[in-house]
Short mmCIF file of C-alpha atoms in Angstrom, two decimals:
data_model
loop_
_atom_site.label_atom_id
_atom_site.label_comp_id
_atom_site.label_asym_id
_atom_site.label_seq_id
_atom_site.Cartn_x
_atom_site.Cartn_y
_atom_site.Cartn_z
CA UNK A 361 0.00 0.00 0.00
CA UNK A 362 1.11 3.50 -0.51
CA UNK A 363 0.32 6.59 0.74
CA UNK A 364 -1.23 9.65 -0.99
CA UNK A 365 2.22 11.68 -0.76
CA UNK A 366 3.82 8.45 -2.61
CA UNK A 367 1.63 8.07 -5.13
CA UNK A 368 1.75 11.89 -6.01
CA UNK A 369 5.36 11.41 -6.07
CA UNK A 370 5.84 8.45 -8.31
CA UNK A 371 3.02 9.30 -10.84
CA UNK A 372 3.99 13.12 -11.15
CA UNK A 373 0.48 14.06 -10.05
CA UNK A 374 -0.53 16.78 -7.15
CA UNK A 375 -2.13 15.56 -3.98
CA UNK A 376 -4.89 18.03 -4.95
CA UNK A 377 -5.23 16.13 -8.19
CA UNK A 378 -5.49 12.86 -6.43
CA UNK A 379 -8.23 13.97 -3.94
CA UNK A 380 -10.40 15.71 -6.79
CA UNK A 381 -10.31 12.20 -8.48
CA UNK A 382 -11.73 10.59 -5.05
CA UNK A 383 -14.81 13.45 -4.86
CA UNK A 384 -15.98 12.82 -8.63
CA UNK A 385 -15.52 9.01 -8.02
CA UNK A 386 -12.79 8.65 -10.79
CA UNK A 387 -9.88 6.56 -8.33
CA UNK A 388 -10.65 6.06 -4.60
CA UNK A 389 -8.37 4.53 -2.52
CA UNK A 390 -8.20 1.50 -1.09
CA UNK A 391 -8.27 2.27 2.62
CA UNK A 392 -6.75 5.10 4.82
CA UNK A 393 -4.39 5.36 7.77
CA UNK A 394 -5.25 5.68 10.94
CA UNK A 395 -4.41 9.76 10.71
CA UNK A 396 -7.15 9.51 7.80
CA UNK A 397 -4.37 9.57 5.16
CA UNK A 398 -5.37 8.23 1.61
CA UNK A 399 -3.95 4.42 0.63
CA UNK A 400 -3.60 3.51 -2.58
CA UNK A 401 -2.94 -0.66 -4.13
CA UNK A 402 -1.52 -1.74 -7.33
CA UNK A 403 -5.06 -2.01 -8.54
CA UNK A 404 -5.53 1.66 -7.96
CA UNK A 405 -1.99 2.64 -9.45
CA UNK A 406 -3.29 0.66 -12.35
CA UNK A 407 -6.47 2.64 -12.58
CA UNK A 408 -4.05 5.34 -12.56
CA UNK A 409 -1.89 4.54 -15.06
CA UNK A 410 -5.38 4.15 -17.49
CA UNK A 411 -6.89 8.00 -16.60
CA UNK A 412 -3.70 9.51 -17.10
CA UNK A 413 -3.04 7.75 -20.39
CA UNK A 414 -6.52 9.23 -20.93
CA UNK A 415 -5.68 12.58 -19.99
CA UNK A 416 -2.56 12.21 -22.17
CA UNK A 417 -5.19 11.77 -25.05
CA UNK A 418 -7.31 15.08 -23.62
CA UNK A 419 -10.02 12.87 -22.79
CA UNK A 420 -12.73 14.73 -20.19
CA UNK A 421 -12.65 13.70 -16.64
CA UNK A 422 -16.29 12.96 -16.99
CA UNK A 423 -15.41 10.39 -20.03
CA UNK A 424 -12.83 8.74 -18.75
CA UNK A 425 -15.06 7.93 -15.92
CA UNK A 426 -17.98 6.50 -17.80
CA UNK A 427 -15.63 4.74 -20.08
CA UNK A 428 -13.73 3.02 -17.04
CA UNK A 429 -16.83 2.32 -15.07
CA UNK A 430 -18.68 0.92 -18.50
CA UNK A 431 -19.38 -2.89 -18.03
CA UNK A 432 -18.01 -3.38 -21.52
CA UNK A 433 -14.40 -1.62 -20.30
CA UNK A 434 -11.81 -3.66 -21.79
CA UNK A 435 -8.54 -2.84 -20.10
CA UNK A 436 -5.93 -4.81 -22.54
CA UNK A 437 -7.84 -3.55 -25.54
CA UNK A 438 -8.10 -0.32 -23.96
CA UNK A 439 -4.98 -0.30 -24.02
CA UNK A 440 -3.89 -1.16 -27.03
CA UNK A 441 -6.35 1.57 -28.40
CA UNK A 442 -4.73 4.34 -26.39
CA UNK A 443 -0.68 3.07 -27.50
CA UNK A 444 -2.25 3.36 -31.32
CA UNK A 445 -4.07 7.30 -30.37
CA UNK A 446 -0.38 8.24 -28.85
CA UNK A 447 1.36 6.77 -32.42
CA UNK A 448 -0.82 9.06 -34.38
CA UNK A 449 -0.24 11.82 -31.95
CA UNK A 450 3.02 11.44 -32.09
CA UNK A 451 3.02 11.25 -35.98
CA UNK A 452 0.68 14.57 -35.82
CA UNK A 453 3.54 16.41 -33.62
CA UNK A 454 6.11 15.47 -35.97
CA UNK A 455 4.11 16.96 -38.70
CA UNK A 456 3.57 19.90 -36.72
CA UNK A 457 7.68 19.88 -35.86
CA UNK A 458 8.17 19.87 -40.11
CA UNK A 459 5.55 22.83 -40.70
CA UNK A 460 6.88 25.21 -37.88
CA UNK A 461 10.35 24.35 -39.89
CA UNK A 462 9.04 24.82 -42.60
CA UNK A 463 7.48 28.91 -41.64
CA UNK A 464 10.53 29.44 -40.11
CA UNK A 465 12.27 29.02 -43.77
CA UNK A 466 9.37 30.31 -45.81
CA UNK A 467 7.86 33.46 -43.42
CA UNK A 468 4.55 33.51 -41.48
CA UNK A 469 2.99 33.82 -44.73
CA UNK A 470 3.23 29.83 -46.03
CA UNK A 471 -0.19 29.27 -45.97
CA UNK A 472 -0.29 25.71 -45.96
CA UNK A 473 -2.61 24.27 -43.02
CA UNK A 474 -2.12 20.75 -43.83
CA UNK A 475 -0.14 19.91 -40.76
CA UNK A 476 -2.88 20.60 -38.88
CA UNK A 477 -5.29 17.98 -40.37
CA UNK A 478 -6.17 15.38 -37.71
CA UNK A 479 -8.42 13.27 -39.80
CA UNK A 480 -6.41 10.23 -38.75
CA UNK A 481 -6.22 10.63 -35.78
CA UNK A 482 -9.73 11.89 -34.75
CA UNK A 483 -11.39 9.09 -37.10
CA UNK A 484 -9.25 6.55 -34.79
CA UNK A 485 -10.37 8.22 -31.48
CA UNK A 486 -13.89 8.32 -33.19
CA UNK A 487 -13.80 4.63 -33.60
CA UNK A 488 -12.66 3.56 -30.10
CA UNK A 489 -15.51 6.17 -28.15
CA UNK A 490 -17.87 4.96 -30.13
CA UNK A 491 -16.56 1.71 -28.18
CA UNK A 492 -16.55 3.05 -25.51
CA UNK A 493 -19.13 5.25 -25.17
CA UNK A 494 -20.74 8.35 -26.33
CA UNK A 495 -21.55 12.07 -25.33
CA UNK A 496 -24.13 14.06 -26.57
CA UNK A 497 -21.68 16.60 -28.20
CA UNK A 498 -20.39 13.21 -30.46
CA UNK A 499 -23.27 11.94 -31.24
CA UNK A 500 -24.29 15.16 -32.76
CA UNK A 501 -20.53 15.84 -34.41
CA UNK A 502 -20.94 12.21 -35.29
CA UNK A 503 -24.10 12.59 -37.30
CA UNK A 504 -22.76 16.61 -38.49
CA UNK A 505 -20.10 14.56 -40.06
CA UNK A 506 -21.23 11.62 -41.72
CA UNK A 507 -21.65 12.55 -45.46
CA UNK A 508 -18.24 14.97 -45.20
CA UNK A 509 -15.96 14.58 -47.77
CA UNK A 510 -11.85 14.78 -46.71
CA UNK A 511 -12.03 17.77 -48.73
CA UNK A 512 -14.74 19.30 -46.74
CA UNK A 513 -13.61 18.36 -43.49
CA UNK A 514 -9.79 19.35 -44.46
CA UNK A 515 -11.47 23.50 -45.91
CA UNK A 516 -13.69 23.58 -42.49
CA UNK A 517 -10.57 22.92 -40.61
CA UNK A 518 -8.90 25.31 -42.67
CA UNK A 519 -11.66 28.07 -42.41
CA UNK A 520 -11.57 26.84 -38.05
CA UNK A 521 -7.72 27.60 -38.65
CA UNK A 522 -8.02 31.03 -40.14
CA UNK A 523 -9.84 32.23 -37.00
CA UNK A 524 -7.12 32.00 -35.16
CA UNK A 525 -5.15 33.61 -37.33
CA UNK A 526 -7.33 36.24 -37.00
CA UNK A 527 -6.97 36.26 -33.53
CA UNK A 528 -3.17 36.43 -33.70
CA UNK A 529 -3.13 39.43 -34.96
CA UNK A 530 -4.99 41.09 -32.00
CA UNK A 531 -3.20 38.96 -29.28
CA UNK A 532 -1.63 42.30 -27.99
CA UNK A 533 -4.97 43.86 -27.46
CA UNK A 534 -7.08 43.78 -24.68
CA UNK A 535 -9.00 40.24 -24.86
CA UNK A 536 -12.51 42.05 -23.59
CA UNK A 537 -12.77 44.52 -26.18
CA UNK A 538 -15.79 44.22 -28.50
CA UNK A 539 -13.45 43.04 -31.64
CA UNK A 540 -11.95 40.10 -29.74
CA UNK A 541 -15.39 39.01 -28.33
CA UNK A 542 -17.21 39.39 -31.56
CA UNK A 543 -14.73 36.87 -32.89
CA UNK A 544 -14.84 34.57 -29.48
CA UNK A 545 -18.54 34.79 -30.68
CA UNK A 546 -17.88 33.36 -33.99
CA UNK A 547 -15.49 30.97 -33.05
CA UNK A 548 -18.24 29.46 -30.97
CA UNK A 549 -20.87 29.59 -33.75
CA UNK A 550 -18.54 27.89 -36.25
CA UNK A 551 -17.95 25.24 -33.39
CA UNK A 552 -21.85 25.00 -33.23
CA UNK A 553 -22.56 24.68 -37.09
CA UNK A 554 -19.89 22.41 -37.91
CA UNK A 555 -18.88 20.14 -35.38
CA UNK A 556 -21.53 20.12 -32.20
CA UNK A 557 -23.61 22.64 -30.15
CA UNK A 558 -21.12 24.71 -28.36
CA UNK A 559 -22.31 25.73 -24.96
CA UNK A 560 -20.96 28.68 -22.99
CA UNK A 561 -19.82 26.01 -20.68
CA UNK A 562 -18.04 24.16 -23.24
CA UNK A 563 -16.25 26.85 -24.68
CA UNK A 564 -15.21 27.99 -21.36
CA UNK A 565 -13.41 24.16 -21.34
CA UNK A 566 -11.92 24.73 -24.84
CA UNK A 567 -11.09 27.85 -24.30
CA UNK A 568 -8.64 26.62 -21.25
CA UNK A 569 -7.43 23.66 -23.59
CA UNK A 570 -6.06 26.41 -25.96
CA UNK A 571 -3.87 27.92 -23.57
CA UNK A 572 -3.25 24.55 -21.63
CA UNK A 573 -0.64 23.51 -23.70
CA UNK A 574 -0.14 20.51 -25.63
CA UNK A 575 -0.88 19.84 -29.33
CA UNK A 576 -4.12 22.29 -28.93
CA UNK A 577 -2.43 24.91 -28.26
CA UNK A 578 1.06 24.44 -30.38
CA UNK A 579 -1.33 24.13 -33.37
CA UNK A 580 -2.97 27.62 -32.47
CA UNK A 581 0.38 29.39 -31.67
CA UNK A 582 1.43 28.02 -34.89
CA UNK A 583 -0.76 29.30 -36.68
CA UNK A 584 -1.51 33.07 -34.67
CA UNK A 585 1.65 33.39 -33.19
CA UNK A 586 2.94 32.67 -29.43
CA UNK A 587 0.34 33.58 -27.21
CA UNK A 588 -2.47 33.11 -29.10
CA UNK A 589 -4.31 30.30 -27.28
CA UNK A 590 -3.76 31.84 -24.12
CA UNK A 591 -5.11 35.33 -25.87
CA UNK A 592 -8.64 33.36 -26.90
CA UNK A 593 -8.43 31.55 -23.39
CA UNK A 594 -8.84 35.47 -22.17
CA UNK A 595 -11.35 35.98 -24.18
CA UNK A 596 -13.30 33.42 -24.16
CA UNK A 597 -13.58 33.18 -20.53
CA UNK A 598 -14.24 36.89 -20.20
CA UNK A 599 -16.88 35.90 -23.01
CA UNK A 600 -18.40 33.14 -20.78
CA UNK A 601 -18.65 34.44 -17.75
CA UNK A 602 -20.69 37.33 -18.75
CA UNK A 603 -23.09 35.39 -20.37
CA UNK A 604 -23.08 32.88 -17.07
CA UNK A 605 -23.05 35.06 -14.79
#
């Protein structure tokens, strides 16, 4: 058995982190001491292991859950779904890695976006949720995107791309003023129309996945330039909280 402060230490995730997973019923311990201190098994280090390959893959908290508490959960094929998802992320970073090259030779103003297409990838991850189990938001992306040609889906993301772009070249203004909403506004209705109905409370999630780091937001700094995720992270969540509040 280990304790909470070993697990944190071994696995490279906070206490904090570990004790928000026990209140939303994602990985409770074992036991606890007799000071009330958290103990964790090898069958909850394994459980570990799982959500933060899951997280690695930007899965929701929420999804990983269902997925893991599913009946059908299969953890050896599970598994070997999740190594293929990181070998196509991988291969989409390297991509990535050749296109930033490649601006760096060319200028900012090589306007190829086809780095950024994630068709493998997200047709792969489609494939094993569907597994696994679905959200609303998929289902609805799912049926959005049925009939799509790869030359439709590759101009939409190409059309999703140029919004950023756009928003690159305001990143030094102040995120709350009405030109930087108005395109947090549009961001979210081309979200809506093309892929599933954005929520202000989903785009308040996105918008902290664009500045989190990550492939997310290396695609959007690629294109905008640095500091552009964490820009529409500013102004999207200035966006959403005065529509939520």
């Amino acid at each position: 058995m280990m304790t909470v402060h070993e697990v944190s230490k071994i696995a490279g995730v906070s206490i904090r982190t570990l004790q928000y997973y026990d209140k939303i019923g994602l990985l409770h311990p074992t036991g606890y001491t007799d000071a009330g201190y958290r103990l964790y098994d090898d069958a909850d280090l394994e459980r570990l292991q799982q959500i933060l390959l899951f997280r690695e893959l930007e899965f929701p908290l929420k999804d990983i859950r269902k997925i893991m508490d599913s009946p059908d959960f299969d953890r050896s094929k599970a598994l070997e779904q999740q190594i293929e998802l990181l070998t196509l992320k991988k291969e989409h970073l390297d991509n990535l890695i050749k296109f930033a090259l490649g601006i760096k030779m060319l200028g900012v103003k090589h306007m190829d976006f086809s780095a950024f297409d994630r068709s493998k990838l997200d047709e792969y991850a489609r494939q094993a949720k569907e597994q696994w189990g679905n959200t609303p938001e998929y289902k609805e992306f799912a049926e959005k995107s049925k009939n799509r040609t790869k030359e439709e889906d590759k101009l939409l993301a190409d059309r999703f791309a140029l919004l950023f772009k756009e928003a690159g070249e305001m990143r030094h203004t102040d995120p709350a003023s009405p030109k930087a909403q108005d395109l947090v506004r549009r961001i979210q209705d081309y979200i809506t129309e093309n892929a599933y109905t954005c929520s202000d409370k989903i785009l308040s999630v996105l918008g902290k996945m664009y500045s989190g780091g990550g492939d997310i937001s290396k695609n959007i700094d690629g294109v905008g330039g640095e500091g552009t995720g964490e820009f529409v992270d500013k102004a999207i969540q200035i966006y959403t909280q005065r529509s939520l509040s």
